[in-house]
Amino acid sequence: MSTTFQLDTSTSRANPTPAPMKRLTVPKIRRRKKDGITEQPLVMLTAYTARQAQLLDAHCDLLLVGDSLGQVIYGLPSTIPVTLEMMANHAAAVVRGSYHSVVVVDMPFGSYEASKEEAFESASYLLKQSGAAAVKLEGGQAMAETVAFLNQRGIPVMGHVGLTPQAVNVLGGYAARGRNDAEARKIVSDAQSLDEAGAFAIVIEGVVEPIAIEVTESVAAPTIGIGASAKCDGQVLVTEDMLGMFERVPRFVKRYEEIAGIIEKTVETYAAEVRDRAFPGPEQTYQPK
Ligand code: KIV
């Protein structure tokens, strides 16, 4: 069933029809995994704009305002230059465009690693500016104390282990992780540390499948896989990747559409009509009464 939006001009709020279900909450997401079993896998996609959020919202449990917006929206070479202000602005747009999903916002590189106090300041800024319900941060055991600190002070945290793009300069690239025993053990113990610290969910990115399964079986919190395993408790993809907006995508992305081709063809038609003076036509012009 598709959702349509009517603009309420007095509030500039676009109201959806049919009326959405109540917004999910972080505790509800956490409770989807009971005694190690998640009957209904969690659906998460990235969203960066209000309109994108409107289109995704009814189909998702979580919308992630990922710092991948650095590359996807801003054309940056990595997530490293992304700022708190960028994250707050896009997260606020996604909150305005959604009614049902839990909105999670990424903490950008350099905004949380130095101390748990710095992390609280940055995370509270993000939530205040945007109305998002939770933050996500990268890193395992080294971040566990920060996760507990935030959680105890009212800020739910989603963890992120395995391939952590903000650490690209340490990792030396975006290759899959967990291929040797030491790396695999570290990923499992990182996820366990985050779980014990109270992370409400944990993203497992770019990890060999047996390790993703081992993590999923060894933590109480739901895991959300990306380049991990269908046995994770949920899945996430970058929306533009799965829609086919880019020529090159990582191996783990399934392209569900070829949107870039559709956009290019449509713009080609528009350009030809403008050049032929075929647009605007009678339907798009105003005539005196
Ligand atoms: O920034 C992002 O989009 C992410 C997902 C890929 C998990 O962290």
PDB file of C-alpha atoms and ligand atoms in Angstrom:
ATOM      1  CA  MET A   1       0.000   0.000   0.000  1.00  0.00           C
ATOM      2  CA  SER A   2       1.482   3.378  -0.917  1.00  0.00           C
ATOM      3  CA  THR A   3       1.376   6.447   1.273  1.00  0.00           C
ATOM      4  CA  THR A   4       0.403   9.881  -0.038  1.00  0.00           C
ATOM      5  CA  PHE A   5       1.162  13.212   1.647  1.00  0.00           C
ATOM      6  CA  GLN A   6      -1.023  16.304   2.022  1.00  0.00           C
ATOM      7  CA  LEU A   7       0.729  19.511   2.966  1.00  0.00           C
ATOM      8  CA  ASP A   8      -0.816  21.337   5.930  1.00  0.00           C
ATOM      9  CA  THR A   9       0.076  24.886   4.841  1.00  0.00           C
ATOM     10  CA  SER A  10      -0.409  26.322   8.347  1.00  0.00           C
ATOM     11  CA  THR A  11       2.338  24.121   9.811  1.00  0.00           C
ATOM     12  CA  SER A  12       4.223  23.136   6.630  1.00  0.00           C
ATOM     13  CA  ARG A  13       3.878  19.547   7.840  1.00  0.00           C
ATOM     14  CA  ALA A  14       3.165  16.889   5.210  1.00  0.00           C
ATOM     15  CA  ASN A  15       0.515  14.593   6.673  1.00  0.00           C
ATOM     16  CA  PRO A  16       0.458  11.011   5.443  1.00  0.00           C
ATOM     17  CA  THR A  17      -2.612   9.081   4.244  1.00  0.00           C
ATOM     18  CA  PRO A  18      -3.285   6.453   5.498  1.00  0.00           C
ATOM     19  CA  ALA A  19      -2.436   7.683   8.998  1.00  0.00           C
ATOM     20  CA  PRO A  20       0.733   5.942  10.143  1.00  0.00           C
ATOM     21  CA  MET A  21       1.093   3.543  13.005  1.00  0.00           C
ATOM     22  CA  LYS A  22       2.565   4.955  16.218  1.00  0.00           C
ATOM     23  CA  ARG A  23       6.315   5.590  16.117  1.00  0.00           C
ATOM     24  CA  LEU A  24       8.339   2.609  17.291  1.00  0.00           C
ATOM     25  CA  THR A  25      10.580   3.104  20.302  1.00  0.00           C
ATOM     26  CA  VAL A  26      14.115   1.989  21.141  1.00  0.00           C
ATOM     27  CA  PRO A  27      12.898  -0.458  23.853  1.00  0.00           C
ATOM     28  CA  LYS A  28      10.493  -2.023  21.333  1.00  0.00           C
ATOM     29  CA  ILE A  29      13.359  -2.495  18.866  1.00  0.00           C
ATOM     30  CA  ARG A  30      15.539  -4.019  21.589  1.00  0.00           C
ATOM     31  CA  ARG A  31      12.740  -6.407  22.624  1.00  0.00           C
ATOM     32  CA  ARG A  32      12.403  -7.804  19.092  1.00  0.00           C
ATOM     33  CA  LYS A  33      15.217 -10.187  20.067  1.00  0.00           C
ATOM     34  CA  LYS A  34      13.998 -12.448  22.874  1.00  0.00           C
ATOM     35  CA  ASP A  35      16.138 -15.226  24.347  1.00  0.00           C
ATOM     36  CA  GLY A  36      18.457 -15.008  21.359  1.00  0.00           C
ATOM     37  CA  ILE A  37      15.663 -15.221  18.765  1.00  0.00           C
ATOM     38  CA  THR A  38      14.330 -12.475  16.487  1.00  0.00           C
ATOM     39  CA  GLU A  39      11.190 -13.750  14.827  1.00  0.00           C
ATOM     40  CA  GLN A  40      10.668 -10.615  12.750  1.00  0.00           C
ATOM     41  CA  PRO A  41      13.977  -9.310  11.360  1.00  0.00           C
ATOM     42  CA  LEU A  42      14.595  -5.582  11.769  1.00  0.00           C
ATOM     43  CA  VAL A  43      14.490  -3.491   8.592  1.00  0.00           C
ATOM     44  CA  MET A  44      16.784  -0.467   8.495  1.00  0.00           C
ATOM     45  CA  LEU A  45      17.741   1.823   5.599  1.00  0.00           C
ATOM     46  CA  THR A  46      19.696   5.042   5.472  1.00  0.00           C
ATOM     47  CA  ALA A  47      17.784   8.305   4.955  1.00  0.00           C
ATOM     48  CA  TYR A  48      19.180  11.807   4.631  1.00  0.00           C
ATOM     49  CA  THR A  49      16.240  13.969   3.511  1.00  0.00           C
ATOM     50  CA  ALA A  50      12.612  14.534   4.505  1.00  0.00           C
ATOM     51  CA  ARG A  51      11.153  13.249   1.233  1.00  0.00           C
ATOM     52  CA  GLN A  52      13.341  10.157   1.281  1.00  0.00           C
ATOM     53  CA  ALA A  53      12.200   9.502   4.857  1.00  0.00           C
ATOM     54  CA  GLN A  54       8.534   9.822   3.791  1.00  0.00           C
ATOM     55  CA  LEU A  55       9.013   7.181   1.116  1.00  0.00           C
ATOM     56  CA  LEU A  56      10.895   4.712   3.315  1.00  0.00           C
ATOM     57  CA  ASP A  57       9.190   5.220   6.663  1.00  0.00           C
ATOM     58  CA  ALA A  58       6.169   2.898   6.427  1.00  0.00           C
ATOM     59  CA  HIS A  59       8.356  -0.014   5.300  1.00  0.00           C
ATOM     60  CA  CYS A  60      11.157   0.294   7.862  1.00  0.00           C
ATOM     61  CA  ASP A  61      11.629  -0.201  11.590  1.00  0.00           C
ATOM     62  CA  LEU A  62      14.638   2.106  11.760  1.00  0.00           C
ATOM     63  CA  LEU A  63      15.920   4.960   9.592  1.00  0.00           C
ATOM     64  CA  LEU A  64      19.638   5.575   9.906  1.00  0.00           C
ATOM     65  CA  VAL A  65      20.947   9.047   9.199  1.00  0.00           C
ATOM     66  CA  GLY A  66      24.329   7.580   8.350  1.00  0.00           C
ATOM     67  CA  ASP A  67      27.545   9.546   8.052  1.00  0.00           C
ATOM     68  CA  SER A  68      27.727   7.849   4.642  1.00  0.00           C
ATOM     69  CA  LEU A  69      25.925  11.077   3.644  1.00  0.00           C
ATOM     70  CA  GLY A  70      29.474  12.442   3.366  1.00  0.00           C
ATOM     71  CA  GLN A  71      30.009  10.441   0.172  1.00  0.00           C
ATOM     72  CA  VAL A  72      26.387  10.034  -0.946  1.00  0.00           C
ATOM     73  CA  ILE A  73      25.156  13.630  -0.547  1.00  0.00           C
ATOM     74  CA  TYR A  74      28.288  15.769  -0.322  1.00  0.00           C
ATOM     75  CA  GLY A  75      30.638  13.900  -2.684  1.00  0.00           C
ATOM     76  CA  LEU A  76      33.338  13.659  -0.009  1.00  0.00           C
ATOM     77  CA  PRO A  77      36.036  10.994  -0.305  1.00  0.00           C
ATOM     78  CA  SER A  78      35.195   9.335   3.047  1.00  0.00           C
ATOM     79  CA  THR A  79      33.147   9.870   6.212  1.00  0.00           C
ATOM     80  CA  ILE A  80      36.080  11.536   7.991  1.00  0.00           C
ATOM     81  CA  PRO A  81      35.206  15.184   7.076  1.00  0.00           C
ATOM     82  CA  VAL A  82      31.525  14.891   8.107  1.00  0.00           C
ATOM     83  CA  THR A  83      30.562  17.361  10.866  1.00  0.00           C
ATOM     84  CA  LEU A  84      28.059  17.369  13.733  1.00  0.00           C
ATOM     85  CA  GLU A  85      26.144  20.199  12.041  1.00  0.00           C
ATOM     86  CA  MET A  86      25.698  18.190   8.825  1.00  0.00           C
ATOM     87  CA  MET A  87      24.424  15.219  10.840  1.00  0.00           C
ATOM     88  CA  ALA A  88      22.050  17.355  12.939  1.00  0.00           C
ATOM     89  CA  ASN A  89      20.537  19.100   9.901  1.00  0.00           C
ATOM     90  CA  HIS A  90      19.919  15.913   7.930  1.00  0.00           C
ATOM     91  CA  ALA A  91      18.623  14.075  11.012  1.00  0.00           C
ATOM     92  CA  ALA A  92      16.112  16.879  11.667  1.00  0.00           C
ATOM     93  CA  ALA A  93      14.856  16.573   8.072  1.00  0.00           C
ATOM     94  CA  VAL A  94      14.475  12.794   8.434  1.00  0.00           C
ATOM     95  CA  VAL A  95      12.577  13.167  11.724  1.00  0.00           C
ATOM     96  CA  ARG A  96      10.216  15.672  10.024  1.00  0.00           C
ATOM     97  CA  GLY A  97       9.636  13.222   7.182  1.00  0.00           C
ATOM     98  CA  SER A  98       8.940  10.151   9.312  1.00  0.00           C
ATOM     99  CA  TYR A  99       6.184   9.022  11.660  1.00  0.00           C
ATOM    100  CA  HIS A 100       6.793   5.350  12.313  1.00  0.00           C
ATOM    101  CA  SER A 101      10.479   4.392  12.259  1.00  0.00           C
ATOM    102  CA  VAL A 102      12.985   4.968  15.030  1.00  0.00           C
ATOM    103  CA  VAL A 103      15.442   7.568  13.713  1.00  0.00           C
ATOM    104  CA  VAL A 104      19.074   6.856  14.598  1.00  0.00           C
ATOM    105  CA  VAL A 105      21.785   9.407  13.834  1.00  0.00           C
ATOM    106  CA  ASP A 106      25.463   8.634  13.326  1.00  0.00           C
ATOM    107  CA  MET A 107      28.003  10.407  15.510  1.00  0.00           C
ATOM    108  CA  PRO A 108      30.615  11.738  13.078  1.00  0.00           C
ATOM    109  CA  PHE A 109      34.352  11.087  13.348  1.00  0.00           C
ATOM    110  CA  GLY A 110      36.018  13.304  15.964  1.00  0.00           C
ATOM    111  CA  SER A 111      32.840  14.061  17.918  1.00  0.00           C
ATOM    112  CA  TYR A 112      32.953  11.263  20.522  1.00  0.00           C
ATOM    113  CA  GLU A 113      36.248   9.368  20.703  1.00  0.00           C
ATOM    114  CA  ALA A 114      38.269  11.645  23.019  1.00  0.00           C
ATOM    115  CA  SER A 115      36.148  11.159  26.155  1.00  0.00           C
ATOM    116  CA  LYS A 116      32.739  10.014  27.330  1.00  0.00           C
ATOM    117  CA  GLU A 117      31.956  13.617  28.315  1.00  0.00           C
ATOM    118  CA  GLU A 118      32.705  14.823  24.772  1.00  0.00           C
ATOM    119  CA  ALA A 119      30.499  12.018  23.481  1.00  0.00           C
ATOM    120  CA  PHE A 120      27.633  13.136  25.758  1.00  0.00           C
ATOM    121  CA  GLU A 121      27.945  16.733  24.587  1.00  0.00           C
ATOM    122  CA  SER A 122      27.921  15.722  20.915  1.00  0.00           C
ATOM    123  CA  ALA A 123      25.142  13.147  21.259  1.00  0.00           C
ATOM    124  CA  SER A 124      22.892  15.464  23.261  1.00  0.00           C
ATOM    125  CA  TYR A 125      23.433  18.201  20.636  1.00  0.00           C
ATOM    126  CA  LEU A 126      22.392  15.774  17.881  1.00  0.00           C
ATOM    127  CA  LEU A 127      19.258  14.644  19.695  1.00  0.00           C
ATOM    128  CA  LYS A 128      18.243  18.180  20.723  1.00  0.00           C
ATOM    129  CA  GLN A 129      18.734  19.624  17.234  1.00  0.00           C
ATOM    130  CA  SER A 130      17.041  16.802  15.371  1.00  0.00           C
ATOM    131  CA  GLY A 131      14.512  14.990  17.566  1.00  0.00           C
ATOM    132  CA  ALA A 132      16.155  11.655  16.662  1.00  0.00           C
ATOM    133  CA  ALA A 133      15.756   8.888  19.256  1.00  0.00           C
ATOM    134  CA  ALA A 134      19.249   7.404  19.358  1.00  0.00           C
ATOM    135  CA  VAL A 135      22.824   7.729  18.170  1.00  0.00           C
ATOM    136  CA  LYS A 136      25.164   5.244  16.518  1.00  0.00           C
ATOM    137  CA  LEU A 137      28.908   5.183  17.049  1.00  0.00           C
ATOM    138  CA  GLU A 138      31.719   3.043  15.678  1.00  0.00           C
ATOM    139  CA  GLY A 139      34.127   0.929  17.709  1.00  0.00           C
ATOM    140  CA  GLY A 140      33.954  -1.938  20.179  1.00  0.00           C
ATOM    141  CA  GLN A 141      35.618  -2.456  23.517  1.00  0.00           C
ATOM    142  CA  ALA A 142      37.281   1.003  23.383  1.00  0.00           C
ATOM    143  CA  MET A 143      33.822   2.597  23.205  1.00  0.00           C
ATOM    144  CA  ALA A 144      32.051   0.403  25.791  1.00  0.00           C
ATOM    145  CA  GLU A 145      32.527   2.840  28.690  1.00  0.00           C
ATOM    146  CA  THR A 146      31.151   5.658  26.519  1.00  0.00           C
ATOM    147  CA  VAL A 147      28.130   3.565  25.499  1.00  0.00           C
ATOM    148  CA  ALA A 148      27.308   2.847  29.172  1.00  0.00           C
ATOM    149  CA  PHE A 149      27.837   6.527  30.081  1.00  0.00           C
ATOM    150  CA  LEU A 150      25.445   7.748  27.380  1.00  0.00           C
ATOM    151  CA  ASN A 151      22.875   5.061  28.046  1.00  0.00           C
ATOM    152  CA  GLN A 152      22.804   5.830  31.783  1.00  0.00           C
ATOM    153  CA  ARG A 153      22.212   9.501  30.906  1.00  0.00           C
ATOM    154  CA  GLY A 154      19.242   8.940  28.600  1.00  0.00           C
ATOM    155  CA  ILE A 155      20.912   8.488  25.225  1.00  0.00           C
ATOM    156  CA  PRO A 156      20.306   5.098  23.570  1.00  0.00           C
ATOM    157  CA  VAL A 157      23.291   3.892  21.547  1.00  0.00           C
ATOM    158  CA  MET A 158      23.556   1.582  18.544  1.00  0.00           C
ATOM    159  CA  GLY A 159      27.033   0.031  18.220  1.00  0.00           C
ATOM    160  CA  HIS A 160      28.947  -0.681  14.995  1.00  0.00           C
ATOM    161  CA  VAL A 161      31.685  -3.336  14.697  1.00  0.00           C
ATOM    162  CA  GLY A 162      33.701  -5.093  12.003  1.00  0.00           C
ATOM    163  CA  LEU A 163      34.455  -2.800   9.082  1.00  0.00           C
ATOM    164  CA  THR A 164      34.173   0.635  10.685  1.00  0.00           C
ATOM    165  CA  PRO A 165      34.562   3.214   7.875  1.00  0.00           C
ATOM    166  CA  GLN A 166      35.670   6.026  10.208  1.00  0.00           C
ATOM    167  CA  ALA A 167      38.787   3.914  10.940  1.00  0.00           C
ATOM    168  CA  VAL A 168      39.687   3.652   7.224  1.00  0.00           C
ATOM    169  CA  ASN A 169      43.100   5.228   7.832  1.00  0.00           C
ATOM    170  CA  VAL A 170      43.941   2.585  10.439  1.00  0.00           C
ATOM    171  CA  LEU A 171      42.354  -0.334   8.554  1.00  0.00           C
ATOM    172  CA  GLY A 172      43.942   0.728   5.245  1.00  0.00           C
ATOM    173  CA  GLY A 173      40.771   0.267   3.190  1.00  0.00           C
ATOM    174  CA  TYR A 174      37.248  -1.158   3.153  1.00  0.00           C
ATOM    175  CA  ALA A 175      38.032  -4.890   2.835  1.00  0.00           C
ATOM    176  CA  ALA A 176      35.944  -7.440   4.755  1.00  0.00           C
ATOM    177  CA  ARG A 177      37.081  -8.117   8.328  1.00  0.00           C
ATOM    178  CA  GLY A 178      37.420 -11.281  10.398  1.00  0.00           C
ATOM    179  CA  ARG A 179      39.438 -13.300   7.891  1.00  0.00           C
ATOM    180  CA  ASN A 180      42.099 -14.279  10.429  1.00  0.00           C
ATOM    181  CA  ASP A 181      41.561 -15.660  13.900  1.00  0.00           C
ATOM    182  CA  ALA A 182      42.860 -12.648  15.832  1.00  0.00           C
ATOM    183  CA  GLU A 183      40.621 -10.272  13.864  1.00  0.00           C
ATOM    184  CA  ALA A 184      37.631 -12.598  14.224  1.00  0.00           C
ATOM    185  CA  ARG A 185      38.099 -12.916  18.035  1.00  0.00           C
ATOM    186  CA  LYS A 186      38.384  -9.125  18.327  1.00  0.00           C
ATOM    187  CA  ILE A 187      35.114  -8.567  16.448  1.00  0.00           C
ATOM    188  CA  VAL A 188      33.272 -11.025  18.709  1.00  0.00           C
ATOM    189  CA  SER A 189      34.700  -9.539  21.915  1.00  0.00           C
ATOM    190  CA  ASP A 190      34.054  -5.978  20.675  1.00  0.00           C
ATOM    191  CA  ALA A 191      30.384  -6.812  20.100  1.00  0.00           C
ATOM    192  CA  GLN A 192      30.146  -8.498  23.517  1.00  0.00           C
ATOM    193  CA  SER A 193      31.624  -5.415  25.213  1.00  0.00           C
ATOM    194  CA  LEU A 194      29.047  -3.157  23.523  1.00  0.00           C
ATOM    195  CA  ASP A 195      26.274  -5.578  24.473  1.00  0.00           C
ATOM    196  CA  GLU A 196      27.339  -5.591  28.121  1.00  0.00           C
ATOM    197  CA  ALA A 197      27.580  -1.784  28.047  1.00  0.00           C
ATOM    198  CA  GLY A 198      23.902  -1.588  27.036  1.00  0.00           C
ATOM    199  CA  ALA A 199      23.953  -0.936  23.276  1.00  0.00           C
ATOM    200  CA  PHE A 200      20.330  -1.486  22.131  1.00  0.00           C
ATOM    201  CA  ALA A 201      21.449  -2.905  18.761  1.00  0.00           C
ATOM    202  CA  ILE A 202      24.756  -3.544  16.995  1.00  0.00           C
ATOM    203  CA  VAL A 203      25.575  -3.044  13.307  1.00  0.00           C
ATOM    204  CA  ILE A 204      27.942  -5.704  11.950  1.00  0.00           C
ATOM    205  CA  GLU A 205      29.535  -4.406   8.747  1.00  0.00           C
ATOM    206  CA  GLY A 206      31.750  -6.198   6.215  1.00  0.00           C
ATOM    207  CA  VAL A 207      32.475  -9.318   8.265  1.00  0.00           C
ATOM    208  CA  VAL A 208      32.925 -12.896   7.057  1.00  0.00           C
ATOM    209  CA  GLU A 209      29.634 -14.724   7.513  1.00  0.00           C
ATOM    210  CA  PRO A 210      30.584 -17.291  10.214  1.00  0.00           C
ATOM    211  CA  ILE A 211      31.818 -14.474  12.472  1.00  0.00           C
ATOM    212  CA  ALA A 212      28.666 -12.424  11.871  1.00  0.00           C
ATOM    213  CA  ILE A 213      26.633 -15.482  12.917  1.00  0.00           C
ATOM    214  CA  GLU A 214      28.842 -16.068  15.969  1.00  0.00           C
ATOM    215  CA  VAL A 215      28.383 -12.435  17.054  1.00  0.00           C
ATOM    216  CA  THR A 216      24.620 -12.653  16.543  1.00  0.00           C
ATOM    217  CA  GLU A 217      24.450 -15.789  18.682  1.00  0.00           C
ATOM    218  CA  SER A 218      26.676 -14.394  21.413  1.00  0.00           C
ATOM    219  CA  VAL A 219      25.016 -11.046  22.132  1.00  0.00           C
ATOM    220  CA  ALA A 220      21.612 -10.294  23.653  1.00  0.00           C
ATOM    221  CA  ALA A 221      21.068  -7.134  21.590  1.00  0.00           C
ATOM    222  CA  PRO A 222      19.784  -7.471  18.013  1.00  0.00           C
ATOM    223  CA  THR A 223      22.493  -7.360  15.346  1.00  0.00           C
ATOM    224  CA  ILE A 224      21.929  -5.508  12.079  1.00  0.00           C
ATOM    225  CA  GLY A 225      24.013  -6.819   9.202  1.00  0.00           C
ATOM    226  CA  ILE A 226      25.492  -5.076   6.194  1.00  0.00           C
ATOM    227  CA  GLY A 227      27.823  -7.328   4.262  1.00  0.00           C
ATOM    228  CA  ALA A 228      27.407  -9.821   7.110  1.00  0.00           C
ATOM    229  CA  SER A 229      24.723 -12.561   7.076  1.00  0.00           C
ATOM    230  CA  ALA A 230      20.990 -13.111   6.529  1.00  0.00           C
ATOM    231  CA  LYS A 231      21.116 -14.732   9.997  1.00  0.00           C
ATOM    232  CA  CYS A 232      21.691 -11.341  11.630  1.00  0.00           C
ATOM    233  CA  ASP A 233      18.648 -10.017  13.510  1.00  0.00           C
ATOM    234  CA  GLY A 234      18.121  -7.335  10.864  1.00  0.00           C
ATOM    235  CA  GLN A 235      19.643  -5.756   7.771  1.00  0.00           C
ATOM    236  CA  VAL A 236      20.668  -2.288   6.654  1.00  0.00           C
ATOM    237  CA  LEU A 237      21.788  -0.898   3.294  1.00  0.00           C
ATOM    238  CA  VAL A 238      22.580   2.558   2.014  1.00  0.00           C
ATOM    239  CA  THR A 239      19.346   3.413   0.189  1.00  0.00           C
ATOM    240  CA  GLU A 240      21.063   4.992  -2.821  1.00  0.00           C
ATOM    241  CA  ASP A 241      23.190   1.845  -3.224  1.00  0.00           C
ATOM    242  CA  MET A 242      20.225  -0.516  -3.281  1.00  0.00           C
ATOM    243  CA  LEU A 243      18.306   1.787  -5.632  1.00  0.00           C
ATOM    244  CA  GLY A 244      21.162   1.779  -8.146  1.00  0.00           C
ATOM    245  CA  MET A 245      22.169   5.440  -7.906  1.00  0.00           C
ATOM    246  CA  PHE A 246      25.881   4.706  -8.255  1.00  0.00           C
ATOM    247  CA  GLU A 247      27.902   2.871 -10.863  1.00  0.00           C
ATOM    248  CA  ARG A 248      30.042   1.051  -8.321  1.00  0.00           C
ATOM    249  CA  VAL A 249      28.722  -0.477  -5.121  1.00  0.00           C
ATOM    250  CA  PRO A 250      30.291  -2.882  -2.639  1.00  0.00           C
ATOM    251  CA  ARG A 251      29.904  -6.600  -3.398  1.00  0.00           C
ATOM    252  CA  PHE A 252      27.391  -7.037  -0.555  1.00  0.00           C
ATOM    253  CA  VAL A 253      24.870  -4.590  -2.041  1.00  0.00           C
ATOM    254  CA  LYS A 254      21.903  -5.981  -3.923  1.00  0.00           C
ATOM    255  CA  ARG A 255      20.692  -3.466  -6.508  1.00  0.00           C
ATOM    256  CA  TYR A 256      16.894  -3.570  -6.373  1.00  0.00           C
ATOM    257  CA  GLU A 257      16.499  -0.888  -9.077  1.00  0.00           C
ATOM    258  CA  GLU A 258      18.539   1.090 -11.587  1.00  0.00           C
ATOM    259  CA  ILE A 259      17.400   4.559 -10.553  1.00  0.00           C
ATOM    260  CA  ALA A 260      20.397   6.398 -12.060  1.00  0.00           C
ATOM    261  CA  GLY A 261      19.402   5.157 -15.521  1.00  0.00           C
ATOM    262  CA  ILE A 262      15.787   6.244 -14.971  1.00  0.00           C
ATOM    263  CA  ILE A 263      16.901   9.737 -13.880  1.00  0.00           C
ATOM    264  CA  GLU A 264      19.270  10.105 -16.830  1.00  0.00           C
ATOM    265  CA  LYS A 265      16.625   9.047 -19.378  1.00  0.00           C
ATOM    266  CA  THR A 266      14.044  11.376 -17.824  1.00  0.00           C
ATOM    267  CA  VAL A 267      16.409  14.348 -17.859  1.00  0.00           C
ATOM    268  CA  GLU A 268      17.382  13.573 -21.460  1.00  0.00           C
ATOM    269  CA  THR A 269      13.675  13.754 -22.436  1.00  0.00           C
ATOM    270  CA  TYR A 270      13.219  17.036 -20.533  1.00  0.00           C
ATOM    271  CA  ALA A 271      16.299  18.592 -22.164  1.00  0.00           C
ATOM    272  CA  ALA A 272      15.124  17.536 -25.631  1.00  0.00           C
ATOM    273  CA  GLU A 273      11.641  19.007 -25.024  1.00  0.00           C
ATOM    274  CA  VAL A 274      13.078  22.315 -23.807  1.00  0.00           C
ATOM    275  CA  ARG A 275      15.331  22.514 -26.865  1.00  0.00           C
ATOM    276  CA  ASP A 276      12.366  21.673 -29.167  1.00  0.00           C
ATOM    277  CA  ARG A 277      10.149  24.235 -27.359  1.00  0.00           C
ATOM    278  CA  ALA A 278       7.768  21.336 -26.655  1.00  0.00           C
ATOM    279  CA  PHE A 279       7.886  22.101 -22.915  1.00  0.00           C
ATOM    280  CA  PRO A 280       6.025  23.843 -21.345  1.00  0.00           C
ATOM    281  CA  GLY A 281       2.876  22.765 -23.190  1.00  0.00           C
ATOM    282  CA  PRO A 282      -0.710  24.078 -22.828  1.00  0.00           C
ATOM    283  CA  GLU A 283      -1.211  22.062 -19.582  1.00  0.00           C
ATOM    284  CA  GLN A 284       1.722  23.754 -17.922  1.00  0.00           C
ATOM    285  CA  THR A 285       1.075  27.376 -18.940  1.00  0.00           C
ATOM    286  CA  TYR A 286      -1.405  29.989 -17.657  1.00  0.00           C
ATOM    287  CA  GLN A 287      -3.652  31.790 -20.133  1.00  0.00           C
ATOM    288  CA  PRO A 288      -5.762  34.899 -19.474  1.00  0.00           C
ATOM    289  CA  LYS A 289      -9.382  33.963 -18.539  1.00  0.00           C
TER     290      LYS A 289
HETATM  291  O1  KIV B   1      26.862   5.569   7.568  1.00  0.00           O
HETATM  292  C1  KIV B   1      26.166   4.589   7.252  1.00  0.00           C
HETATM  293  O2  KIV B   1      25.377   4.625   6.308  1.00  0.00           O
HETATM  294  C2  KIV B   1      26.318   3.383   8.032  1.00  0.00           C
HETATM  295  C3  KIV B   1      25.665   2.135   7.522  1.00  0.00           C
HETATM  296  C4  KIV B   1      26.314   1.682   6.294  1.00  0.00           C
HETATM  297  C5  KIV B   1      25.589   1.080   8.559  1.00  0.00           C
HETATM  298  O3  KIV B   1      26.961   3.384   9.031  1.00  0.00           O
END
